[in-house]
């Protein structure tokens, strides 16, 4: 009996010692990695204290979206020049949302698409800086916390397979993957499919964008139960005219989705800020 207790004590001591060595090794590795690749601001590149963060100057320059904003379109009323508050179940709804309701139920975004926020979007999307997705998704979790908590699944706006083959990754899927991990909600990466290869939206008029993404999405056969009666969060990197997410949301709604919340990192707003 005493021998068994002694063996158990030795095993416990050994486990603690091994864990301590492992922790020390990881700490040493991080210090070496920080020496070789020192943490820099994700916005301007100056040296900072930790990875995946902004320096104080870049942080202060980000136009974070805070209330009051339109509960449907997510546009801050300070920047919505057509804003007309309307009571709707205690919500604040802009005149634009009343006059032209979107296909989705609501939109939430972290920041206005300008300056540093725009640079982060472009870095992730066009410069393959996938490490930015972790920081951006963490901010998106805060912006959409209420609806992430209530949702049944998170799905990204998909790329057409030909564009995915060229780019090698989908920036919206990267954001959705981290959001699912942070929130503990199911990730639905194969539910929605882009069936039409669209032109790049950059440079197109609002009508051109709508025509470009018309009938661009469908539900993958066999995945209908993931949509019907479900509250879904549709993830994209930036919202401009809303043509892409509106087209995707319309398909989800036709498939029986109970709610579709669009969650993006940046929201483009015309006019001065």
mmCIF file of C-alpha atoms in Angstrom:
data_model
loop_
_atom_site.group_PDB
_atom_site.id
_atom_site.type_symbol
_atom_site.label_atom_id
_atom_site.label_comp_id
_atom_site.label_asym_id
_atom_site.label_seq_id
_atom_site.Cartn_x
_atom_site.Cartn_y
_atom_site.Cartn_z
ATOM 1 C CA UNK A 1 0.000 0.000 0.000
ATOM 2 C CA UNK A 2 2.775 2.408 0.968
ATOM 3 C CA UNK A 3 4.572 1.472 -2.266
ATOM 4 C CA UNK A 4 1.443 2.301 -4.279
ATOM 5 C CA UNK A 5 1.108 5.672 -2.529
ATOM 6 C CA UNK A 6 4.771 6.366 -3.163
ATOM 7 C CA UNK A 7 4.397 5.517 -6.841
ATOM 8 C CA UNK A 8 1.340 7.756 -7.081
ATOM 9 C CA UNK A 9 3.236 10.611 -5.440
ATOM 10 C CA UNK A 10 6.118 10.146 -7.851
ATOM 11 C CA UNK A 11 3.740 10.106 -10.821
ATOM 12 C CA UNK A 12 2.067 13.294 -9.575
ATOM 13 C CA UNK A 13 5.430 14.967 -9.006
ATOM 14 C CA UNK A 14 6.566 13.847 -12.430
ATOM 15 C CA UNK A 15 3.431 15.216 -14.061
ATOM 16 C CA UNK A 16 3.858 18.573 -12.331
ATOM 17 C CA UNK A 17 7.537 18.648 -13.314
ATOM 18 C CA UNK A 18 6.702 17.777 -16.942
ATOM 19 C CA UNK A 19 3.976 20.426 -17.046
ATOM 20 C CA UNK A 20 6.370 22.999 -15.593
ATOM 21 C CA UNK A 21 8.987 22.132 -18.211
ATOM 22 C CA UNK A 22 6.349 22.335 -20.939
ATOM 23 C CA UNK A 23 5.143 25.703 -19.702
ATOM 24 C CA UNK A 24 8.691 26.989 -19.458
ATOM 25 C CA UNK A 25 9.483 25.749 -22.949
ATOM 26 C CA UNK A 26 6.425 27.462 -24.362
ATOM 27 C CA UNK A 27 7.372 30.680 -22.585
ATOM 28 C CA UNK A 28 10.910 30.453 -23.951
ATOM 29 C CA UNK A 29 9.570 29.797 -27.449
ATOM 30 C CA UNK A 30 7.298 32.844 -27.219
ATOM 31 C CA UNK A 31 10.206 35.022 -26.103
ATOM 32 C CA UNK A 32 12.363 33.764 -28.981
ATOM 33 C CA UNK A 33 9.488 34.256 -31.433
ATOM 34 C CA UNK A 34 8.916 37.797 -30.122
ATOM 35 C CA UNK A 35 12.632 38.508 -30.579
ATOM 36 C CA UNK A 36 12.622 37.235 -34.171
ATOM 37 C CA UNK A 37 9.162 38.603 -34.996
ATOM 38 C CA UNK A 38 8.534 41.409 -32.483
ATOM 39 C CA UNK A 39 4.901 42.433 -31.918
ATOM 40 C CA UNK A 40 3.940 45.383 -34.073
ATOM 41 C CA UNK A 41 0.792 47.437 -34.466
ATOM 42 C CA UNK A 42 -1.584 45.792 -36.938
ATOM 43 C CA UNK A 43 -2.378 49.228 -38.325
ATOM 44 C CA UNK A 44 0.909 51.123 -38.728
ATOM 45 C CA UNK A 45 3.655 48.627 -37.884
ATOM 46 C CA UNK A 46 5.252 50.366 -34.893
ATOM 47 C CA UNK A 47 6.550 48.182 -32.071
ATOM 48 C CA UNK A 48 4.000 47.486 -29.322
ATOM 49 C CA UNK A 49 3.723 45.260 -26.266
ATOM 50 C CA UNK A 50 1.816 42.290 -27.714
ATOM 51 C CA UNK A 51 0.751 40.685 -30.951
ATOM 52 C CA UNK A 52 -2.696 41.204 -32.457
ATOM 53 C CA UNK A 53 -3.296 44.732 -31.234
ATOM 54 C CA UNK A 54 -3.151 48.385 -32.243
ATOM 55 C CA UNK A 55 -0.936 51.161 -30.973
ATOM 56 C CA UNK A 56 -2.710 53.954 -29.028
ATOM 57 C CA UNK A 57 -2.684 56.303 -32.031
ATOM 58 C CA UNK A 58 -4.277 53.763 -34.388
ATOM 59 C CA UNK A 59 -6.781 52.675 -31.726
ATOM 60 C CA UNK A 60 -7.944 56.247 -31.201
ATOM 61 C CA UNK A 61 -8.343 56.773 -34.944
ATOM 62 C CA UNK A 62 -10.773 53.854 -35.398
ATOM 63 C CA UNK A 63 -14.395 55.049 -35.662
ATOM 64 C CA UNK A 64 -16.044 52.329 -33.573
ATOM 65 C CA UNK A 65 -19.811 52.050 -34.024
ATOM 66 C CA UNK A 66 -21.619 52.617 -30.757
ATOM 67 C CA UNK A 67 -25.218 53.413 -29.911
ATOM 68 C CA UNK A 68 -27.323 55.173 -30.958
ATOM 69 C CA UNK A 69 -27.518 53.410 -34.303
ATOM 70 C CA UNK A 70 -30.297 52.082 -36.509
ATOM 71 C CA UNK A 71 -31.335 48.706 -35.090
ATOM 72 C CA UNK A 72 -31.900 47.381 -38.603
ATOM 73 C CA UNK A 73 -29.094 48.811 -40.743
ATOM 74 C CA UNK A 74 -26.538 49.348 -37.980
ATOM 75 C CA UNK A 75 -25.777 52.886 -39.199
ATOM 76 C CA UNK A 76 -24.863 55.355 -36.424
ATOM 77 C CA UNK A 77 -27.423 58.147 -36.455
ATOM 78 C CA UNK A 78 -24.652 60.732 -36.239
ATOM 79 C CA UNK A 79 -23.560 59.639 -39.730
ATOM 80 C CA UNK A 80 -26.951 58.745 -41.242
ATOM 81 C CA UNK A 81 -28.008 61.948 -42.936
ATOM 82 C CA UNK A 82 -31.437 60.492 -43.758
ATOM 83 C CA UNK A 83 -32.078 59.365 -40.215
ATOM 84 C CA UNK A 84 -35.582 59.678 -38.910
ATOM 85 C CA UNK A 85 -36.153 57.918 -35.613
ATOM 86 C CA UNK A 86 -39.195 55.708 -35.512
ATOM 87 C CA UNK A 87 -40.512 53.692 -32.622
ATOM 88 C CA UNK A 88 -40.809 49.984 -33.466
ATOM 89 C CA UNK A 89 -41.067 47.827 -30.404
ATOM 90 C CA UNK A 90 -38.760 50.176 -28.552
ATOM 91 C CA UNK A 91 -36.137 50.016 -31.296
ATOM 92 C CA UNK A 92 -34.519 52.960 -33.061
ATOM 93 C CA UNK A 93 -35.071 52.560 -36.782
ATOM 94 C CA UNK A 94 -33.871 54.934 -39.474
ATOM 95 C CA UNK A 95 -36.051 56.353 -42.214
ATOM 96 C CA UNK A 96 -33.882 54.505 -44.733
ATOM 97 C CA UNK A 97 -34.616 51.144 -43.108
ATOM 98 C CA UNK A 98 -38.350 51.879 -43.093
ATOM 99 C CA UNK A 99 -38.423 53.045 -46.713
ATOM 100 C CA UNK A 100 -36.279 50.205 -48.048
ATOM 101 C CA UNK A 101 -36.182 47.258 -45.619
ATOM 102 C CA UNK A 102 -33.239 44.886 -46.184
ATOM 103 C CA UNK A 103 -33.549 41.151 -46.784
ATOM 104 C CA UNK A 104 -31.812 40.434 -43.487
ATOM 105 C CA UNK A 105 -33.241 41.207 -40.034
ATOM 106 C CA UNK A 106 -30.404 43.380 -38.767
ATOM 107 C CA UNK A 107 -26.800 44.329 -39.361
ATOM 108 C CA UNK A 108 -24.050 44.864 -36.823
ATOM 109 C CA UNK A 109 -20.532 46.118 -37.544
ATOM 110 C CA UNK A 110 -17.453 46.989 -35.526
ATOM 111 C CA UNK A 111 -16.303 50.201 -37.178
ATOM 112 C CA UNK A 112 -16.709 52.654 -40.018
ATOM 113 C CA UNK A 113 -14.821 51.516 -43.122
ATOM 114 C CA UNK A 114 -12.116 54.159 -43.205
ATOM 115 C CA UNK A 115 -8.541 54.724 -42.061
ATOM 116 C CA UNK A 116 -7.145 51.912 -39.940
ATOM 117 C CA UNK A 117 -10.305 49.784 -40.178
ATOM 118 C CA UNK A 118 -10.127 49.924 -43.965
ATOM 119 C CA UNK A 119 -6.427 49.022 -43.828
ATOM 120 C CA UNK A 120 -7.199 45.959 -41.696
ATOM 121 C CA UNK A 121 -9.914 44.808 -44.124
ATOM 122 C CA UNK A 122 -7.593 45.221 -47.106
ATOM 123 C CA UNK A 123 -4.721 43.529 -45.274
ATOM 124 C CA UNK A 124 -6.829 40.450 -44.571
ATOM 125 C CA UNK A 125 -8.534 40.356 -47.950
ATOM 126 C CA UNK A 126 -5.815 41.298 -50.424
ATOM 127 C CA UNK A 127 -2.494 40.854 -48.617
ATOM 128 C CA UNK A 128 -3.098 37.403 -47.108
ATOM 129 C CA UNK A 129 -2.703 38.685 -43.546
ATOM 130 C CA UNK A 130 -4.884 35.956 -42.084
ATOM 131 C CA UNK A 131 -3.446 36.586 -38.610
ATOM 132 C CA UNK A 132 -5.575 39.746 -38.499
ATOM 133 C CA UNK A 133 -8.741 37.625 -38.488
ATOM 134 C CA UNK A 134 -8.297 36.703 -34.815
ATOM 135 C CA UNK A 135 -8.226 40.314 -33.624
ATOM 136 C CA UNK A 136 -10.984 41.402 -36.020
ATOM 137 C CA UNK A 137 -13.238 38.499 -35.004
ATOM 138 C CA UNK A 138 -12.756 39.310 -31.315
ATOM 139 C CA UNK A 139 -14.045 42.830 -31.960
ATOM 140 C CA UNK A 140 -16.913 41.419 -34.051
ATOM 141 C CA UNK A 141 -17.896 39.166 -31.164
ATOM 142 C CA UNK A 142 -18.350 42.244 -28.995
ATOM 143 C CA UNK A 143 -20.338 44.074 -31.683
ATOM 144 C CA UNK A 144 -22.699 41.157 -32.241
ATOM 145 C CA UNK A 145 -22.651 39.610 -28.758
ATOM 146 C CA UNK A 146 -26.414 39.631 -28.187
ATOM 147 C CA UNK A 147 -27.232 37.954 -31.494
ATOM 148 C CA UNK A 148 -24.321 35.519 -31.398
ATOM 149 C CA UNK A 149 -25.555 34.324 -28.026
ATOM 150 C CA UNK A 150 -29.042 33.682 -29.424
ATOM 151 C CA UNK A 151 -28.055 32.200 -32.781
ATOM 152 C CA UNK A 152 -28.139 28.572 -33.899
ATOM 153 C CA UNK A 153 -25.232 28.788 -36.308
ATOM 154 C CA UNK A 154 -22.613 31.009 -37.923
ATOM 155 C CA UNK A 155 -21.940 30.931 -41.652
ATOM 156 C CA UNK A 156 -19.625 32.946 -43.894
ATOM 157 C CA UNK A 157 -20.462 34.588 -47.191
ATOM 158 C CA UNK A 158 -18.894 32.019 -49.553
ATOM 159 C CA UNK A 159 -16.517 32.578 -52.449
ATOM 160 C CA UNK A 160 -17.020 30.964 -55.834
ATOM 161 C CA UNK A 161 -14.751 27.917 -56.085
ATOM 162 C CA UNK A 162 -12.699 29.459 -58.887
ATOM 163 C CA UNK A 163 -11.942 32.567 -56.819
ATOM 164 C CA UNK A 164 -11.195 30.430 -53.781
ATOM 165 C CA UNK A 165 -8.711 28.417 -55.862
ATOM 166 C CA UNK A 166 -6.896 31.619 -56.807
ATOM 167 C CA UNK A 167 -6.964 33.256 -53.368
ATOM 168 C CA UNK A 168 -6.472 30.030 -51.352
ATOM 169 C CA UNK A 169 -8.663 31.297 -48.512
ATOM 170 C CA UNK A 170 -11.959 33.061 -47.835
ATOM 171 C CA UNK A 171 -11.572 36.079 -45.545
ATOM 172 C CA UNK A 172 -15.208 35.811 -44.407
ATOM 173 C CA UNK A 173 -14.696 32.149 -43.535
ATOM 174 C CA UNK A 174 -11.605 33.030 -41.479
ATOM 175 C CA UNK A 175 -13.623 35.558 -39.480
ATOM 176 C CA UNK A 176 -16.534 33.134 -39.074
ATOM 177 C CA UNK A 177 -14.211 30.352 -37.910
ATOM 178 C CA UNK A 178 -12.792 32.458 -35.094
ATOM 179 C CA UNK A 179 -16.234 33.808 -34.179
ATOM 180 C CA UNK A 180 -17.548 30.257 -33.832
ATOM 181 C CA UNK A 181 -14.604 29.383 -31.605
ATOM 182 C CA UNK A 182 -15.025 32.468 -29.415
ATOM 183 C CA UNK A 183 -18.811 32.124 -29.089
ATOM 184 C CA UNK A 184 -19.069 28.332 -28.909
ATOM 185 C CA UNK A 185 -21.683 28.326 -31.670
ATOM 186 C CA UNK A 186 -21.758 25.873 -34.615
ATOM 187 C CA UNK A 187 -19.835 26.897 -37.716
ATOM 188 C CA UNK A 188 -21.717 26.143 -40.939
ATOM 189 C CA UNK A 189 -19.032 26.513 -43.634
ATOM 190 C CA UNK A 190 -20.729 24.295 -46.223
ATOM 191 C CA UNK A 191 -24.369 25.366 -45.906
ATOM 192 C CA UNK A 192 -24.377 28.258 -48.351
ATOM 193 C CA UNK A 193 -22.785 27.996 -51.795
ATOM 194 C CA UNK A 194 -21.903 30.640 -54.368
ATOM 195 C CA UNK A 195 -23.145 29.185 -57.645
ATOM 196 C CA UNK A 196 -22.405 32.170 -59.862
ATOM 197 C CA UNK A 197 -18.958 33.583 -60.490
ATOM 198 C CA UNK A 198 -19.498 37.295 -60.008
ATOM 199 C CA UNK A 199 -17.341 40.195 -61.073
ATOM 200 C CA UNK A 200 -15.501 42.141 -58.404
ATOM 201 C CA UNK A 201 -17.879 44.549 -56.704
ATOM 202 C CA UNK A 202 -15.279 47.329 -56.490
ATOM 203 C CA UNK A 203 -16.118 50.114 -58.936
ATOM 204 C CA UNK A 204 -19.680 48.975 -59.662
ATOM 205 C CA UNK A 205 -22.706 51.187 -59.040
ATOM 206 C CA UNK A 206 -25.272 50.125 -56.424
ATOM 207 C CA UNK A 207 -27.531 48.733 -59.177
ATOM 208 C CA UNK A 208 -24.544 47.082 -60.823
ATOM 209 C CA UNK A 209 -23.682 45.348 -57.579
ATOM 210 C CA UNK A 210 -27.248 44.091 -57.185
ATOM 211 C CA UNK A 211 -27.293 42.736 -60.746
ATOM 212 C CA UNK A 212 -23.870 41.204 -60.236
ATOM 213 C CA UNK A 213 -24.903 39.054 -57.244
ATOM 214 C CA UNK A 214 -28.476 38.267 -58.305
ATOM 215 C CA UNK A 215 -29.053 34.491 -58.042
ATOM 216 C CA UNK A 216 -25.449 34.072 -56.924
ATOM 217 C CA UNK A 217 -26.139 31.814 -53.922
ATOM 218 C CA UNK A 218 -27.962 28.599 -53.085
ATOM 219 C CA UNK A 219 -28.321 26.174 -50.177
ATOM 220 C CA UNK A 220 -26.160 23.079 -50.599
ATOM 221 C CA UNK A 221 -28.467 20.048 -51.002
ATOM 222 C CA UNK A 222 -28.771 18.137 -47.740
ATOM 223 C CA UNK A 223 -28.007 21.175 -45.588
ATOM 224 C CA UNK A 224 -31.555 22.552 -45.512
ATOM 225 C CA UNK A 225 -32.145 21.456 -41.865
ATOM 226 C CA UNK A 226 -29.274 23.759 -40.821
ATOM 227 C CA UNK A 227 -31.315 26.697 -42.108
ATOM 228 C CA UNK A 228 -35.006 25.956 -41.650
ATOM 229 C CA UNK A 229 -36.359 27.603 -38.494
ATOM 230 C CA UNK A 230 -32.866 28.642 -37.389
ATOM 231 C CA UNK A 231 -31.484 31.969 -36.211
ATOM 232 C CA UNK A 232 -28.339 32.512 -38.229
ATOM 233 C CA UNK A 233 -25.425 34.955 -38.202
ATOM 234 C CA UNK A 234 -24.075 35.677 -41.687
ATOM 235 C CA UNK A 235 -20.451 36.880 -41.584
ATOM 236 C CA UNK A 236 -18.670 39.164 -44.050
ATOM 237 C CA UNK A 237 -15.621 41.414 -43.824
ATOM 238 C CA UNK A 238 -17.138 44.695 -45.043
ATOM 239 C CA UNK A 239 -20.603 46.002 -45.867
ATOM 240 C CA UNK A 240 -20.776 48.558 -48.675
ATOM 241 C CA UNK A 241 -24.050 48.691 -50.625
ATOM 242 C CA UNK A 242 -25.230 45.459 -49.021
ATOM 243 C CA UNK A 243 -25.903 43.746 -52.353
ATOM 244 C CA UNK A 244 -23.910 40.606 -51.523
ATOM 245 C CA UNK A 245 -25.309 39.950 -48.045
ATOM 246 C CA UNK A 246 -28.822 40.854 -49.204
ATOM 247 C CA UNK A 247 -28.631 38.239 -51.947
ATOM 248 C CA UNK A 248 -27.306 35.630 -49.520
ATOM 249 C CA UNK A 249 -29.850 36.524 -46.834
ATOM 250 C CA UNK A 250 -32.703 36.245 -49.351
ATOM 251 C CA UNK A 251 -31.687 32.647 -50.111
ATOM 252 C CA UNK A 252 -31.526 31.802 -46.394
ATOM 253 C CA UNK A 253 -34.941 33.357 -45.808
ATOM 254 C CA UNK A 254 -36.484 31.432 -48.707
ATOM 255 C CA UNK A 255 -35.061 28.262 -47.164
ATOM 256 C CA UNK A 256 -36.959 29.026 -43.957
ATOM 257 C CA UNK A 257 -34.418 30.790 -41.748
ATOM 258 C CA UNK A 258 -36.198 32.366 -38.774
ATOM 259 C CA UNK A 259 -33.697 35.230 -38.503
ATOM 260 C CA UNK A 260 -30.618 36.384 -40.361
ATOM 261 C CA UNK A 261 -28.233 38.763 -38.605
ATOM 262 C CA UNK A 262 -25.430 40.140 -40.753
ATOM 263 C CA UNK A 263 -22.207 40.687 -38.818
ATOM 264 C CA UNK A 264 -19.332 42.494 -40.517
ATOM 265 C CA UNK A 265 -16.093 44.054 -39.389
ATOM 266 C CA UNK A 266 -16.510 47.336 -41.266
ATOM 267 C CA UNK A 267 -19.448 49.372 -42.525
ATOM 268 C CA UNK A 268 -18.959 51.754 -45.462
ATOM 269 C CA UNK A 269 -20.800 55.049 -45.092
ATOM 270 C CA UNK A 270 -20.960 57.686 -47.792
ATOM 271 C CA UNK A 271 -20.327 61.308 -46.921
ATOM 272 C CA UNK A 272 -17.962 62.948 -44.453
ATOM 273 C CA UNK A 273 -17.355 61.505 -41.019
#
